[in-house]
JSON list of C-alpha atoms in Angstrom, two decimals:
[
{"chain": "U", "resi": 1, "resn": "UNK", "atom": "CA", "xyz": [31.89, -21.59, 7.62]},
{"chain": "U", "resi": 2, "resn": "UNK", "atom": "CA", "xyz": [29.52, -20.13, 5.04]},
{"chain": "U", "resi": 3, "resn": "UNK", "atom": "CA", "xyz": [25.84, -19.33, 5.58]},
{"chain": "U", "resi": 4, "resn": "UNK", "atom": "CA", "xyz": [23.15, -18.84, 3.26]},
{"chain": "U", "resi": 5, "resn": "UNK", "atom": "CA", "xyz": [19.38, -17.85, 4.01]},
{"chain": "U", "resi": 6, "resn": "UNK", "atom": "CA", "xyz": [16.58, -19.21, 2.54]},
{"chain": "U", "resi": 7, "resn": "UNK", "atom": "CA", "xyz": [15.83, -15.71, 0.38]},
{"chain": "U", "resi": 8, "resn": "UNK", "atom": "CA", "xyz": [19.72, -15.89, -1.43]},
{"chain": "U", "resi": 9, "resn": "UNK", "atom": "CA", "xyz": [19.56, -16.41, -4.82]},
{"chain": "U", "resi": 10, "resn": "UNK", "atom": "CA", "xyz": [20.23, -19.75, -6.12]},
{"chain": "U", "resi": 11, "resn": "UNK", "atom": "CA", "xyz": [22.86, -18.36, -8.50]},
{"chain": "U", "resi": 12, "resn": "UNK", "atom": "CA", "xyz": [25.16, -17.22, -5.41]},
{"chain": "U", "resi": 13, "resn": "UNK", "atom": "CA", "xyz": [24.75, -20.49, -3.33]},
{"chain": "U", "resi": 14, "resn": "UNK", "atom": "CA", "xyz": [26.01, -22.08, -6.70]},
{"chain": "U", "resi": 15, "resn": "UNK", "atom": "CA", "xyz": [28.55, -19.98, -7.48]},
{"chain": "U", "resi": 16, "resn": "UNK", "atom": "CA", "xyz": [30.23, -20.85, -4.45]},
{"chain": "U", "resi": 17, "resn": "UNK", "atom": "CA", "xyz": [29.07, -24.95, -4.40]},
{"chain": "U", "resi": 18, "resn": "UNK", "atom": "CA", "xyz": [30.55, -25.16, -7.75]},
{"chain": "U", "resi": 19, "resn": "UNK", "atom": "CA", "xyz": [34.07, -23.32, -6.83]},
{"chain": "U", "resi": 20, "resn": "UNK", "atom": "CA", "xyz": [34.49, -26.13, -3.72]},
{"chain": "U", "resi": 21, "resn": "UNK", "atom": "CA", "xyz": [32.98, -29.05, -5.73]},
{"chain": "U", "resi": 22, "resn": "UNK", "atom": "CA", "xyz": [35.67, -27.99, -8.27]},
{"chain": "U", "resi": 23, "resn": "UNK", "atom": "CA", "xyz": [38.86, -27.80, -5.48]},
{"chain": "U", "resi": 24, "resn": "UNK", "atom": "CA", "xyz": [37.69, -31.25, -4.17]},
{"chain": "U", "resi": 25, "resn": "UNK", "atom": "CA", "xyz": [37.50, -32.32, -7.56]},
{"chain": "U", "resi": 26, "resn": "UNK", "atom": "CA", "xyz": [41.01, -31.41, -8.10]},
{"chain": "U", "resi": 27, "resn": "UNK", "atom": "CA", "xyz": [42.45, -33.08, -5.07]},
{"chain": "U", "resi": 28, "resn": "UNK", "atom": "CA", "xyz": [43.90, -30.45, -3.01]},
{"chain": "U", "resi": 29, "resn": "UNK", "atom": "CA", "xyz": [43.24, -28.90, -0.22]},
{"chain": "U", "resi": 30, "resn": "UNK", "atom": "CA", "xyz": [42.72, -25.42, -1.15]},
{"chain": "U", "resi": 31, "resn": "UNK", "atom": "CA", "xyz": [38.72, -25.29, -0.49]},
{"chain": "U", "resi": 32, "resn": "UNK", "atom": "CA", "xyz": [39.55, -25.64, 3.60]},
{"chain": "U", "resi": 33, "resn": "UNK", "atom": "CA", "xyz": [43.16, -24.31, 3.12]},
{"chain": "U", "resi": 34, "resn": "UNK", "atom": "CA", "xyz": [43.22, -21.28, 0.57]},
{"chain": "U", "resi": 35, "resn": "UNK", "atom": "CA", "xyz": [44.03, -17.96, 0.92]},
{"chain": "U", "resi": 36, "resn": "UNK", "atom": "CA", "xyz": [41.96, -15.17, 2.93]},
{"chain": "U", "resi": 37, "resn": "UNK", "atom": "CA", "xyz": [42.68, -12.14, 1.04]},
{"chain": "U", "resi": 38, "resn": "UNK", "atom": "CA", "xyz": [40.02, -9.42, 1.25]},
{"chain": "U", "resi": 39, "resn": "UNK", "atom": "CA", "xyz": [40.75, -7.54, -2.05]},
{"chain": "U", "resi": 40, "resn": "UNK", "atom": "CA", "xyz": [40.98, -10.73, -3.89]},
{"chain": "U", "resi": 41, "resn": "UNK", "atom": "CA", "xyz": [37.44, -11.21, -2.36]},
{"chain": "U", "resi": 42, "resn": "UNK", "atom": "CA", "xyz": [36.01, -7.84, -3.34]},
{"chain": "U", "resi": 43, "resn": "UNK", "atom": "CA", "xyz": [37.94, -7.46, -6.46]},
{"chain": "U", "resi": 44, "resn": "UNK", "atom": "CA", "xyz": [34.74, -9.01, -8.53]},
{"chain": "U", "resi": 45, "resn": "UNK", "atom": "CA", "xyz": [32.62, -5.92, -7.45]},
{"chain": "U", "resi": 46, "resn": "UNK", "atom": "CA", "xyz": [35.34, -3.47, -7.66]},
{"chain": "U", "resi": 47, "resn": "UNK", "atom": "CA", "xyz": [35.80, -4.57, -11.50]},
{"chain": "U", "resi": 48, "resn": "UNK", "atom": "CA", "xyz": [32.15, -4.70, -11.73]},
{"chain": "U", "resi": 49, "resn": "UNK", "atom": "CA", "xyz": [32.07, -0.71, -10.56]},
{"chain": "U", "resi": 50, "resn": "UNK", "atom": "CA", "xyz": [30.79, -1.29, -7.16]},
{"chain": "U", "resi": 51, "resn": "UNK", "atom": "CA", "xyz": [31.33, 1.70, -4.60]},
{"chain": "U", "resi": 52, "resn": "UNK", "atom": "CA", "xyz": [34.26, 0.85, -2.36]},
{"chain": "U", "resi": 53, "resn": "UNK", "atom": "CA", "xyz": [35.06, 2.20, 1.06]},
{"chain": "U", "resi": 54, "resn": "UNK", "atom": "CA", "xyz": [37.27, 1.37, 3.89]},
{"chain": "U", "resi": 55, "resn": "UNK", "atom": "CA", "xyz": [37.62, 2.38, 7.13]},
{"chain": "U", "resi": 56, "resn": "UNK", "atom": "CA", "xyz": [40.05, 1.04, 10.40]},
{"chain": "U", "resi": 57, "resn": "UNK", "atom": "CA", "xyz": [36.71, -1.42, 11.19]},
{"chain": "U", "resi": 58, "resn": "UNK", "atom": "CA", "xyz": [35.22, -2.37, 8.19]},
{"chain": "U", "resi": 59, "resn": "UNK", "atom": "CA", "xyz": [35.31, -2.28, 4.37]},
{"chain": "U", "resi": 60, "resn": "UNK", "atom": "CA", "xyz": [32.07, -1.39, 2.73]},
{"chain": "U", "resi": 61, "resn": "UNK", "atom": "CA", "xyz": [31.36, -2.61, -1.19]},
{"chain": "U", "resi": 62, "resn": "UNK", "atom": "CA", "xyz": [27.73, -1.40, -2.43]},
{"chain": "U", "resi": 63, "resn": "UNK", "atom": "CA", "xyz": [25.87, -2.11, -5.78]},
{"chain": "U", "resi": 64, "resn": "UNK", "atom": "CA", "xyz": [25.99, 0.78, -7.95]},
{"chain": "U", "resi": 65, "resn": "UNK", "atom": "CA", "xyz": [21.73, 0.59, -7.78]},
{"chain": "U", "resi": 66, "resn": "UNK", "atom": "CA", "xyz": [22.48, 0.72, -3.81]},
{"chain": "U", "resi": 67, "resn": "UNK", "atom": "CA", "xyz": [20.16, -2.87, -3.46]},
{"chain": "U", "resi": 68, "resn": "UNK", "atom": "CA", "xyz": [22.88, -5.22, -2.28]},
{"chain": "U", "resi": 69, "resn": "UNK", "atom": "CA", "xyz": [26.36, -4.89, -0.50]},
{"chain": "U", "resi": 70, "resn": "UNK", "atom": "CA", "xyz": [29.25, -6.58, 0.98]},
{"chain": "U", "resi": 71, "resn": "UNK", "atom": "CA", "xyz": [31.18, -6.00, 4.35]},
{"chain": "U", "resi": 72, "resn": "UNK", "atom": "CA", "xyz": [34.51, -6.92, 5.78]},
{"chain": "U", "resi": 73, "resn": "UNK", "atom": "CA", "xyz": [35.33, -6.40, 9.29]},
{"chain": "U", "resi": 74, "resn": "UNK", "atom": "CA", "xyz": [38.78, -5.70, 10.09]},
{"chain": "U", "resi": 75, "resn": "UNK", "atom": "CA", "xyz": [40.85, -7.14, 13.23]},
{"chain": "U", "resi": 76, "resn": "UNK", "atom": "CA", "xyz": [40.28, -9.96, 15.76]},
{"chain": "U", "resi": 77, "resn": "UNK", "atom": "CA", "xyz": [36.90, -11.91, 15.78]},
{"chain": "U", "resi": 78, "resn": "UNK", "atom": "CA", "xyz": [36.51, -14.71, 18.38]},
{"chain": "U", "resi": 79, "resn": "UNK", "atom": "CA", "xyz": [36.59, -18.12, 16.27]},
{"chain": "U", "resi": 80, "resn": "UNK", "atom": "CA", "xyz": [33.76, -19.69, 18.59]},
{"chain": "U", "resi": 81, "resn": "UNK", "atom": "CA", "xyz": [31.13, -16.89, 17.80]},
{"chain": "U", "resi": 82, "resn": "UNK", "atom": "CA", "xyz": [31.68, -17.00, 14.48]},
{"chain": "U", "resi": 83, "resn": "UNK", "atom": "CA", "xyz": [30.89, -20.95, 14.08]},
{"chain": "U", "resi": 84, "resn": "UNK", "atom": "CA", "xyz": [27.92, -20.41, 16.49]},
{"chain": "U", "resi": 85, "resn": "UNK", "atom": "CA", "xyz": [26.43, -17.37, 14.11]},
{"chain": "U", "resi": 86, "resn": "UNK", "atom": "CA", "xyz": [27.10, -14.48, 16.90]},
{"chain": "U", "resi": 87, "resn": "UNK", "atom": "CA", "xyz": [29.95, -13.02, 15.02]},
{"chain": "U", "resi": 88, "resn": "UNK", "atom": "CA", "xyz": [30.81, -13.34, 10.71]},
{"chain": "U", "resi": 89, "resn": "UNK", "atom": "CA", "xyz": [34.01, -11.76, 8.85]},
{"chain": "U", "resi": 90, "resn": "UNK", "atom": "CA", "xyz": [32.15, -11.89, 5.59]},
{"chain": "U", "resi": 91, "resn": "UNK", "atom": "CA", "xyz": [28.31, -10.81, 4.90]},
{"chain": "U", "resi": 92, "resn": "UNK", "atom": "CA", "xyz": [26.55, -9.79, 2.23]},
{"chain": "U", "resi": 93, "resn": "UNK", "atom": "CA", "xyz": [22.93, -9.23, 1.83]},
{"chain": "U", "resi": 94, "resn": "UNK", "atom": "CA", "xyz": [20.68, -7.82, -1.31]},
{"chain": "U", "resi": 95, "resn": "UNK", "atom": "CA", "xyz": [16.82, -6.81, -1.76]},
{"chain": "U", "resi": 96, "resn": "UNK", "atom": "CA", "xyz": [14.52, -3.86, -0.22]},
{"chain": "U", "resi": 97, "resn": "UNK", "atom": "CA", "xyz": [14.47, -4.05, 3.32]},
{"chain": "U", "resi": 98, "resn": "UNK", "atom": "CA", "xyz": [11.32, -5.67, 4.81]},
{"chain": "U", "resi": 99, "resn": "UNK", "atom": "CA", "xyz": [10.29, -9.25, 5.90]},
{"chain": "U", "resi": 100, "resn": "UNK", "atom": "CA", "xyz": [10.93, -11.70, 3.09]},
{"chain": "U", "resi": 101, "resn": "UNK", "atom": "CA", "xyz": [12.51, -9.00, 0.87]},
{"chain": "U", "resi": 102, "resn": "UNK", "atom": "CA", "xyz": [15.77, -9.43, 1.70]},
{"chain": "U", "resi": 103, "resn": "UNK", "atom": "CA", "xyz": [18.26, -11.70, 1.38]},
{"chain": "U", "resi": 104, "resn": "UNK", "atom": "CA", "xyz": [21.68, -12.77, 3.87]},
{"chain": "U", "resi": 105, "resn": "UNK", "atom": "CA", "xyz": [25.26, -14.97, 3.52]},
{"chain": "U", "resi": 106, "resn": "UNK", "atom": "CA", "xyz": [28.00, -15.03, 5.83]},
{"chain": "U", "resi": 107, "resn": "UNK", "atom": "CA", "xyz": [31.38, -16.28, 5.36]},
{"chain": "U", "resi": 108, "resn": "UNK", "atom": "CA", "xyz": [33.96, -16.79, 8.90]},
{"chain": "U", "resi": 109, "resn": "UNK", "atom": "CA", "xyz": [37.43, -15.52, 8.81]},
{"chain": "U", "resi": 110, "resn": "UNK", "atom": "CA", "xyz": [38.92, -18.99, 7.88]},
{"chain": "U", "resi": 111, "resn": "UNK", "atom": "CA", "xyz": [36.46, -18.70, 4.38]},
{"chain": "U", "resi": 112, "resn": "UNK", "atom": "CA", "xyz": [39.45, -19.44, 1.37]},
{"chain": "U", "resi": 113, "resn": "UNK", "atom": "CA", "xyz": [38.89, -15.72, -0.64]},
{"chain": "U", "resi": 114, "resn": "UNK", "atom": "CA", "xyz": [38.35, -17.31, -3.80]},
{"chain": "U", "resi": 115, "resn": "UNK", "atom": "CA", "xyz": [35.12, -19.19, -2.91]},
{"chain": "U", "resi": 116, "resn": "UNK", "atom": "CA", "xyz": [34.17, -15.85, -1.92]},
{"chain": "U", "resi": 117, "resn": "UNK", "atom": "CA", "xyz": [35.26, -13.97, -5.19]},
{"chain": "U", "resi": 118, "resn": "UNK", "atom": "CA", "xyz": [33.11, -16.92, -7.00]},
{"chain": "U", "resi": 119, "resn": "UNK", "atom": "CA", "xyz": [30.01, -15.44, -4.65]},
{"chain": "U", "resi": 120, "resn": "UNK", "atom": "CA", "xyz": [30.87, -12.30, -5.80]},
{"chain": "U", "resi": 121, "resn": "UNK", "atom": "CA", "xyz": [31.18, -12.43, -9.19]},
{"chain": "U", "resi": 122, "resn": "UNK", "atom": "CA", "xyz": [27.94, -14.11, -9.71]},
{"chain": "U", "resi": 123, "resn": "UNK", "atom": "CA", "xyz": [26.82, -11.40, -7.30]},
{"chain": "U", "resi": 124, "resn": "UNK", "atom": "CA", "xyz": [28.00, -8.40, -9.72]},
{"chain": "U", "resi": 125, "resn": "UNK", "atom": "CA", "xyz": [27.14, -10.65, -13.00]},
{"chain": "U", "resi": 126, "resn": "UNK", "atom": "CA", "xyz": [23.90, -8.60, -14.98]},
{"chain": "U", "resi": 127, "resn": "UNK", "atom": "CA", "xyz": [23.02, -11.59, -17.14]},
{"chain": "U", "resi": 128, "resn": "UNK", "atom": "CA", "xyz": [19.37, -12.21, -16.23]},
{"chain": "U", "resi": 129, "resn": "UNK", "atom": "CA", "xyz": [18.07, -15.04, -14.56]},
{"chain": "U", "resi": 130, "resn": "UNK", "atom": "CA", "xyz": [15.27, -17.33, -15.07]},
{"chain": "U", "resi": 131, "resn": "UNK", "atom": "CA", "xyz": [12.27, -16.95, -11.84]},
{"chain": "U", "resi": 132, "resn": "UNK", "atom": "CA", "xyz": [8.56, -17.65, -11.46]},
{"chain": "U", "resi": 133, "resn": "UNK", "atom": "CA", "xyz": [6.18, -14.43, -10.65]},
{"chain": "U", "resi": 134, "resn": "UNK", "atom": "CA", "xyz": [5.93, -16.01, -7.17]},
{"chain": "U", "resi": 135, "resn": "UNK", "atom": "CA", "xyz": [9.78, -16.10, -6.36]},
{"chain": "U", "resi": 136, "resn": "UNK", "atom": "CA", "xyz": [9.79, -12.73, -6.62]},
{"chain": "U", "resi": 137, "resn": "UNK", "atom": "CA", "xyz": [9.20, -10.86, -3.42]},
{"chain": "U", "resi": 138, "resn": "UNK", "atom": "CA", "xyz": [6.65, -7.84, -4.52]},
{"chain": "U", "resi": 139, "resn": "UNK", "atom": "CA", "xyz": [8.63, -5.01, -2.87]},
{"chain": "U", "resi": 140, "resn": "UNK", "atom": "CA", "xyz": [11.60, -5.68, -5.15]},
{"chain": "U", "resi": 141, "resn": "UNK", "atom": "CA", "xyz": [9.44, -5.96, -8.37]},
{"chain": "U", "resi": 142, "resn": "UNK", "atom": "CA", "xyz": [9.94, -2.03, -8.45]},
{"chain": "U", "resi": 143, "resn": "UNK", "atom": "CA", "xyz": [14.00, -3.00, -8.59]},
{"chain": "U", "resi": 144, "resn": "UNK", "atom": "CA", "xyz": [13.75, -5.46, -11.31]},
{"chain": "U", "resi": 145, "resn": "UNK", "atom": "CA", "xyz": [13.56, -5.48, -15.52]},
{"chain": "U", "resi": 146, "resn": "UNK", "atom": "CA", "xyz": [10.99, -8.25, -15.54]},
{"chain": "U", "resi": 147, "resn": "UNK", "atom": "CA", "xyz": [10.60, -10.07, -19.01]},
{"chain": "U", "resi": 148, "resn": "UNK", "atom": "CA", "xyz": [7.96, -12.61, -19.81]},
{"chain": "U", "resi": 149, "resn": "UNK", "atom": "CA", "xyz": [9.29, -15.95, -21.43]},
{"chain": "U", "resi": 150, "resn": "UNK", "atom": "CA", "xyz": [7.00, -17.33, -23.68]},
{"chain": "U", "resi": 151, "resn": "UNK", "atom": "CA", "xyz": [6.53, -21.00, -23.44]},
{"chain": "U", "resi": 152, "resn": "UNK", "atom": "CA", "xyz": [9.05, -23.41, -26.08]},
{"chain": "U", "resi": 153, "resn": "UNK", "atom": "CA", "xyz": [7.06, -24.16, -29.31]},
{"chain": "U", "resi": 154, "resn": "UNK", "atom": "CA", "xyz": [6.29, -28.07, -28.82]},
{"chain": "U", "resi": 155, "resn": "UNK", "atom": "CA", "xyz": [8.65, -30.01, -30.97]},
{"chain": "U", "resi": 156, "resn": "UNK", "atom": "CA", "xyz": [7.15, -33.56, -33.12]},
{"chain": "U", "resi": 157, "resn": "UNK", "atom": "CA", "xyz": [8.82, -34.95, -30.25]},
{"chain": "U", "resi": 158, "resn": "UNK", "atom": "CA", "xyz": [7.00, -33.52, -27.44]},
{"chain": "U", "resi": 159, "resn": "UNK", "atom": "CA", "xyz": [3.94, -34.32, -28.99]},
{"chain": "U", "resi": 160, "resn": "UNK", "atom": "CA", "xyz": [4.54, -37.72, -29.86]},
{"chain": "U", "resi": 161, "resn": "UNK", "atom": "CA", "xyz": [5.77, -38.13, -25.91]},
{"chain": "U", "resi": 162, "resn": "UNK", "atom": "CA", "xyz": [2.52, -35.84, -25.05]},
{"chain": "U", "resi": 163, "resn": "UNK", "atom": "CA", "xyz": [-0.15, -38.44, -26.92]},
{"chain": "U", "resi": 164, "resn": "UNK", "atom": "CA", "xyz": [1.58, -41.47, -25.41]},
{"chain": "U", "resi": 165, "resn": "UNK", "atom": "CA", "xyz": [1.59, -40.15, -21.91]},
{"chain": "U", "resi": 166, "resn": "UNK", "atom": "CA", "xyz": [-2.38, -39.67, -22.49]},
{"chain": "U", "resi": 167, "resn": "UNK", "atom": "CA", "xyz": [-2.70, -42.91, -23.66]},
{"chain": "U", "resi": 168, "resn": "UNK", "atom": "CA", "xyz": [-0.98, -44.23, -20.58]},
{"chain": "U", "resi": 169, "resn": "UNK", "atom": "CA", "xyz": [-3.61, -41.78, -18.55]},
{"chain": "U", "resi": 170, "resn": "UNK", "atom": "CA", "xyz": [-6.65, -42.96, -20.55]},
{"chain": "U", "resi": 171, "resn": "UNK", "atom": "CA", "xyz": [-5.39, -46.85, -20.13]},
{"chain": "U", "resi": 172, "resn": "UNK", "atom": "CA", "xyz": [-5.07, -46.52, -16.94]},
{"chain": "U", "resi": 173, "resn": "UNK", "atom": "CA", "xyz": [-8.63, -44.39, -16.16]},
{"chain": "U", "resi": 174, "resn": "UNK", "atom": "CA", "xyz": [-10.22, -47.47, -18.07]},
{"chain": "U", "resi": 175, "resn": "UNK", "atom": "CA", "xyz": [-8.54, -50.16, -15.33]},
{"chain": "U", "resi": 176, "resn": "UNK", "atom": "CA", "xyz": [-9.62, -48.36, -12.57]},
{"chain": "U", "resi": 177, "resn": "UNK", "atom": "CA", "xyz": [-12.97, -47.66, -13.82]},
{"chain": "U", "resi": 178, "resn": "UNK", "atom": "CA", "xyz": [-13.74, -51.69, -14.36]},
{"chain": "U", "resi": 179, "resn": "UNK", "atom": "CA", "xyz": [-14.08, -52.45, -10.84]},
{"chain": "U", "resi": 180, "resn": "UNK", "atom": "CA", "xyz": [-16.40, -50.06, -10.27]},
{"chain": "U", "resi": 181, "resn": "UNK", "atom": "CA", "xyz": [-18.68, -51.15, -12.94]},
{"chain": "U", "resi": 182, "resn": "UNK", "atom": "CA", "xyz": [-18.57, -54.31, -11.58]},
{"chain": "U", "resi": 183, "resn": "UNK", "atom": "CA", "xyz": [-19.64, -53.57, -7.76]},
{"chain": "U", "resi": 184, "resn": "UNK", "atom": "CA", "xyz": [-22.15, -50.95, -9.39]},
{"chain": "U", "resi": 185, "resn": "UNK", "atom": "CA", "xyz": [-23.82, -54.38, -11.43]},
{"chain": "U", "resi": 186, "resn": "UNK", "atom": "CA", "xyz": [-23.68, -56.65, -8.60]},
{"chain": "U", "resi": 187, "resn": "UNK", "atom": "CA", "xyz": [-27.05, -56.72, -6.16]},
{"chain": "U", "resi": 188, "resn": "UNK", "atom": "CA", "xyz": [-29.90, -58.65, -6.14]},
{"chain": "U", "resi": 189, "resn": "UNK", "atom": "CA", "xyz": [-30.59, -58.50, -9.55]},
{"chain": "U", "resi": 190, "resn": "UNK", "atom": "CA", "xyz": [-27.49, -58.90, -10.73]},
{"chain": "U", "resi": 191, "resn": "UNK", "atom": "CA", "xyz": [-27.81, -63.08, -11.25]},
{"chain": "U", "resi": 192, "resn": "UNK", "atom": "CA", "xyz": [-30.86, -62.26, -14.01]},
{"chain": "U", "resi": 193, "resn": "UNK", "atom": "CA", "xyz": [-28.65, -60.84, -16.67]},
{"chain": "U", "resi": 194, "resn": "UNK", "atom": "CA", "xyz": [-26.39, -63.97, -16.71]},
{"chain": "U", "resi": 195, "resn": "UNK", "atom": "CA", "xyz": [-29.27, -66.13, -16.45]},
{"chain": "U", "resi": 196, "resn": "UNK", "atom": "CA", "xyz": [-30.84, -64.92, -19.79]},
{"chain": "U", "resi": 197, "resn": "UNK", "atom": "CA", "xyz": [-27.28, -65.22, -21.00]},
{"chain": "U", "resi": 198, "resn": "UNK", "atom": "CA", "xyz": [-27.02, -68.96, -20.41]},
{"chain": "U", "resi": 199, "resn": "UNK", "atom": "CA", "xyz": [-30.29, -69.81, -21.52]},
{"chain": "U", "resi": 200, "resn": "UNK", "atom": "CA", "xyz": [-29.89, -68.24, -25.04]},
{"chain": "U", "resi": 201, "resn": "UNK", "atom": "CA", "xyz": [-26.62, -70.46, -25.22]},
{"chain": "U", "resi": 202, "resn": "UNK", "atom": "CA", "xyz": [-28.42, -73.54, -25.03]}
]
């Protein structure tokens, strides 16, 4: 089983999507079936330069900037509690601490290591990322090299697609607006105007 919260960047949860996509893909089993290895899990973060320890209970990987880790706990864990969330082989986590700051993914014992490696490379990987001002929570703005993206110059395309979409607008603004010059002219008065109209006819 694999967990991600709500605050985990999307580049993680598809990281690992696109590594079991990819084994189903291929028609074997090895996204329920692979191997668990934990250094072939870590080994993206150790090549990355990621601090490394290990002790009898757990194995410890932090970022070199300290704001995100990965843990591996060492000997039995009780298979029930971890599919029911009490208990997880794999976690990781990123972002300042504080509500909405950080961010949390678990992975159970039976987790195939190389779905996890996937997480972890695009864990380790610098290359910036695309986000709105608003996606960012404001205690890890400190944390981050924000650069603003100016908008795409418009290409003779876009306009062209641009001017027929307002034509489509103002088409449709002049449909709805009939009817209601219609109920607006009708009242008690409303007969004289076609009145005079049929009597110039004649």
């Amino acid at each position: 089983m694999a967990t991600f919260d709500n605050n985990t960047p999307t580049e993680l949860v598809t990281a690992f999507t696109t590594a079991l996509a990819h084994d189903y893909a291929q028609g074997h089993d090895t996204y329920l079936y692979g191997a668990t290895s934990r250094n072939r899990g870590v080994q993206p973060l150790v090549d990355a330069g990621w601090r490394t320890s290990e002790g009898p209970h757990l194995s410890l990987s932090v970022a070199p900037d300290g704001l995100a880790e990965m843990n591996h706990v060492q000997g039995a864990l009780d298979h029930q509690a971890e599919l029911s969330g009490y208990q997880s082989r794999w976690s990781t986590s990123g972002g300042r601490n504080g509500y909405s700051g950080r961010w949390h993914a678990t992975f159970s014992t039976r987790s195939p290591s190389h779905l996890i490696a996937a997480t972890a490379a695009a864990l380790a990987d610098p290359t910036p990322v695309p986000r709105y001002g608003a996606e960012i929570p404001k205690r890890n703005l400190t944390a981050a090299r924000v650069t603003p993206v100016p908008p795409p110059v418009p290409t003779p395309l876009d306009v062209r697609r641009a001017m027929a979409a307002r034509a489509r607008s103002a088409g449709h603004r002049a449909l709805v607006r009939a009817p209601a010059l219609a109920t607006a002219s009708s009242g008690p008065n409303s007969a004289r105007p076609n009145q005079a109209a049929r009597c110039r006819s004649r």
